[in-house]
Amino acid sequence: MRVVRSIVAGALIAGAAAVFASLGAGSASAVAVTPLAGGVQVDLSPADTAWVHQNQFGRTLAGLPHPSAASFGQALDAAATVSSAVPGGRVTFTVYGPLDQLNGTMLALK
């Protein structure tokens, strides 16, 4: 059961890209999701970055039962906080690997 829960949580973390894409749908500044070999890159718009910061969405992701969830959620909230402090600031991140061993990078951009 633990393996199944870990795989499901991994899918949720990797599926965060879909959540961000749906948040950006209907706005002029939609989220850009780019498939990569073995992973995905997600570029949040400044509006989506502000939403992540205001709603502390990373805290929600950090609560998932997956080894990568806590660090991913904390990094997402930290990057969104930094980026939201400047006009046009945004967050971009990549997620790689099998669902039970996700890794990646996160950047706060101006």
Short mmCIF file of the C-alpha atoms (twelve columns), coordinates in Angstrom:
data_MODEL
# 
_entry.id   MODEL 
# 
loop_
_atom_site.group_PDB 
_atom_site.id 
_atom_site.type_symbol 
_atom_site.label_atom_id 
_atom_site.label_alt_id 
_atom_site.label_comp_id 
_atom_site.label_asym_id 
_atom_site.label_seq_id 
_atom_site.Cartn_x 
_atom_site.Cartn_y 
_atom_site.Cartn_z 
_atom_site.pdbx_PDB_model_num 
ATOM 1   C CA . MET A 1   0.000  0.000  0.000   1 
ATOM 2   C CA . ARG A 2   2.877  2.358  0.778   1 
ATOM 3   C CA . VAL A 3   4.276  1.968  -2.749  1 
ATOM 4   C CA . VAL A 4   0.894  2.709  -4.306  1 
ATOM 5   C CA . ARG A 5   0.478  5.808  -2.125  1 
ATOM 6   C CA . SER A 6   3.962  6.992  -3.067  1 
ATOM 7   C CA . ILE A 7   3.268  6.524  -6.777  1 
ATOM 8   C CA . VAL A 8   -0.059 8.352  -6.522  1 
ATOM 9   C CA . ALA A 9   1.554  11.253 -4.654  1 
ATOM 10  C CA . GLY A 10  4.339  11.368 -7.241  1 
ATOM 11  C CA . ALA A 11  1.763  11.585 -9.978  1 
ATOM 12  C CA . LEU A 12  0.130  14.468 -8.126  1 
ATOM 13  C CA . ILE A 13  3.404  16.362 -7.881  1 
ATOM 14  C CA . ALA A 14  4.176  15.758 -11.531 1 
ATOM 15  C CA . GLY A 15  0.556  16.678 -12.273 1 
ATOM 16  C CA . ALA A 16  1.040  20.084 -10.666 1 
ATOM 17  C CA . ALA A 17  1.873  21.218 -14.185 1 
ATOM 18  C CA . ALA A 18  -1.677 20.413 -15.239 1 
ATOM 19  C CA . VAL A 19  -3.064 22.330 -12.259 1 
ATOM 20  C CA . PHE A 20  -1.011 25.391 -13.164 1 
ATOM 21  C CA . ALA A 21  -2.043 25.069 -16.801 1 
ATOM 22  C CA . SER A 22  -5.707 25.069 -15.820 1 
ATOM 23  C CA . LEU A 23  -5.166 28.098 -13.579 1 
ATOM 24  C CA . GLY A 24  -3.691 29.968 -16.509 1 
ATOM 25  C CA . ALA A 25  -6.391 28.904 -18.947 1 
ATOM 26  C CA . GLY A 26  -8.598 31.775 -19.898 1 
ATOM 27  C CA . SER A 27  -6.022 34.413 -19.076 1 
ATOM 28  C CA . ALA A 28  -3.710 36.100 -21.520 1 
ATOM 29  C CA . SER A 29  -0.718 34.880 -19.529 1 
ATOM 30  C CA . ALA A 30  -1.239 31.120 -19.467 1 
ATOM 31  C CA . VAL A 31  1.273  28.748 -17.931 1 
ATOM 32  C CA . ALA A 32  3.765  27.234 -20.367 1 
ATOM 33  C CA . VAL A 33  4.257  23.478 -19.996 1 
ATOM 34  C CA . THR A 34  7.091  22.000 -22.054 1 
ATOM 35  C CA . PRO A 35  7.708  18.242 -22.246 1 
ATOM 36  C CA . LEU A 36  11.355 17.286 -21.770 1 
ATOM 37  C CA . ALA A 37  13.128 13.959 -22.151 1 
ATOM 38  C CA . GLY A 38  12.140 12.164 -18.944 1 
ATOM 39  C CA . GLY A 39  10.237 15.072 -17.455 1 
ATOM 40  C CA . VAL A 40  8.422  18.359 -17.853 1 
ATOM 41  C CA . GLN A 41  9.255  22.070 -17.519 1 
ATOM 42  C CA . VAL A 42  6.644  24.469 -16.156 1 
ATOM 43  C CA . ASP A 43  6.900  28.251 -16.539 1 
ATOM 44  C CA . LEU A 44  4.421  30.134 -14.366 1 
ATOM 45  C CA . SER A 45  3.204  33.524 -15.485 1 
ATOM 46  C CA . PRO A 46  3.572  36.467 -13.085 1 
ATOM 47  C CA . ALA A 47  -0.168 36.210 -12.275 1 
ATOM 48  C CA . ASP A 48  0.084  32.489 -11.527 1 
ATOM 49  C CA . THR A 49  3.219  33.057 -9.457  1 
ATOM 50  C CA . ALA A 50  1.328  35.650 -7.390  1 
ATOM 51  C CA . TRP A 51  -1.568 33.187 -6.960  1 
ATOM 52  C CA . VAL A 52  0.812  30.461 -5.737  1 
ATOM 53  C CA . HIS A 53  2.317  32.936 -3.263  1 
ATOM 54  C CA . GLN A 54  -1.002 34.329 -1.997  1 
ATOM 55  C CA . ASN A 55  -2.552 30.881 -1.523  1 
ATOM 56  C CA . GLN A 56  0.627  29.159 -0.292  1 
ATOM 57  C CA . PHE A 57  -0.013 26.389 -2.795  1 
ATOM 58  C CA . GLY A 58  3.385  24.861 -2.049  1 
ATOM 59  C CA . ARG A 59  2.219  24.123 1.496   1 
ATOM 60  C CA . THR A 60  -0.635 22.065 0.038   1 
ATOM 61  C CA . LEU A 61  1.773  20.101 -2.159  1 
ATOM 62  C CA . ALA A 62  4.191  19.662 0.759   1 
ATOM 63  C CA . GLY A 63  1.531  17.725 2.652   1 
ATOM 64  C CA . LEU A 64  1.372  14.938 0.072   1 
ATOM 65  C CA . PRO A 65  2.757  11.560 1.202   1 
ATOM 66  C CA . HIS A 66  5.739  11.481 -1.174  1 
ATOM 67  C CA . PRO A 67  9.477  11.799 -0.421  1 
ATOM 68  C CA . SER A 68  9.808  14.786 -2.788  1 
ATOM 69  C CA . ALA A 69  6.643  16.604 -1.716  1 
ATOM 70  C CA . ALA A 70  7.978  18.534 1.278   1 
ATOM 71  C CA . SER A 71  11.044 19.955 -0.458  1 
ATOM 72  C CA . PHE A 72  9.114  20.683 -3.672  1 
ATOM 73  C CA . GLY A 73  6.349  22.520 -1.816  1 
ATOM 74  C CA . GLN A 74  8.768  24.544 0.299   1 
ATOM 75  C CA . ALA A 75  10.855 25.486 -2.732  1 
ATOM 76  C CA . LEU A 76  7.735  26.468 -4.691  1 
ATOM 77  C CA . ASP A 77  6.478  28.744 -1.914  1 
ATOM 78  C CA . ALA A 78  9.931  30.290 -1.402  1 
ATOM 79  C CA . ALA A 79  10.436 30.938 -5.125  1 
ATOM 80  C CA . ALA A 80  6.915  32.383 -5.462  1 
ATOM 81  C CA . THR A 81  7.507  34.680 -2.478  1 
ATOM 82  C CA . VAL A 82  10.742 36.041 -3.958  1 
ATOM 83  C CA . SER A 83  9.334  36.401 -7.479  1 
ATOM 84  C CA . SER A 84  6.091  38.033 -6.323  1 
ATOM 85  C CA . ALA A 85  8.068  40.808 -4.645  1 
ATOM 86  C CA . VAL A 86  9.151  42.255 -8.011  1 
ATOM 87  C CA . PRO A 87  7.022  43.392 -10.946 1 
ATOM 88  C CA . GLY A 88  6.879  40.686 -13.607 1 
ATOM 89  C CA . GLY A 89  8.482  38.086 -11.339 1 
ATOM 90  C CA . ARG A 90  7.727  34.460 -12.106 1 
ATOM 91  C CA . VAL A 91  8.701  30.901 -11.229 1 
ATOM 92  C CA . THR A 92  9.907  28.126 -13.496 1 
ATOM 93  C CA . PHE A 93  10.576 24.523 -12.502 1 
ATOM 94  C CA . THR A 94  11.437 21.153 -13.999 1 
ATOM 95  C CA . VAL A 95  10.449 17.721 -12.756 1 
ATOM 96  C CA . TYR A 96  12.347 14.592 -13.858 1 
ATOM 97  C CA . GLY A 97  12.431 10.926 -13.049 1 
ATOM 98  C CA . PRO A 98  10.177 8.034  -12.239 1 
ATOM 99  C CA . LEU A 99  7.222  8.924  -10.035 1 
ATOM 100 C CA . ASP A 100 8.735  7.316  -6.952  1 
ATOM 101 C CA . GLN A 101 12.075 9.173  -7.346  1 
ATOM 102 C CA . LEU A 102 11.264 12.639 -8.669  1 
ATOM 103 C CA . ASN A 103 13.899 15.355 -8.840  1 
ATOM 104 C CA . GLY A 104 14.293 18.660 -10.601 1 
ATOM 105 C CA . THR A 105 15.106 22.347 -10.363 1 
ATOM 106 C CA . MET A 106 13.226 25.483 -9.393  1 
ATOM 107 C CA . LEU A 107 14.068 29.105 -10.220 1 
ATOM 108 C CA . ALA A 108 12.669 32.462 -9.160  1 
ATOM 109 C CA . LEU A 109 12.953 34.824 -12.134 1 
ATOM 110 C CA . LYS A 110 12.516 38.527 -12.703 1 
# 
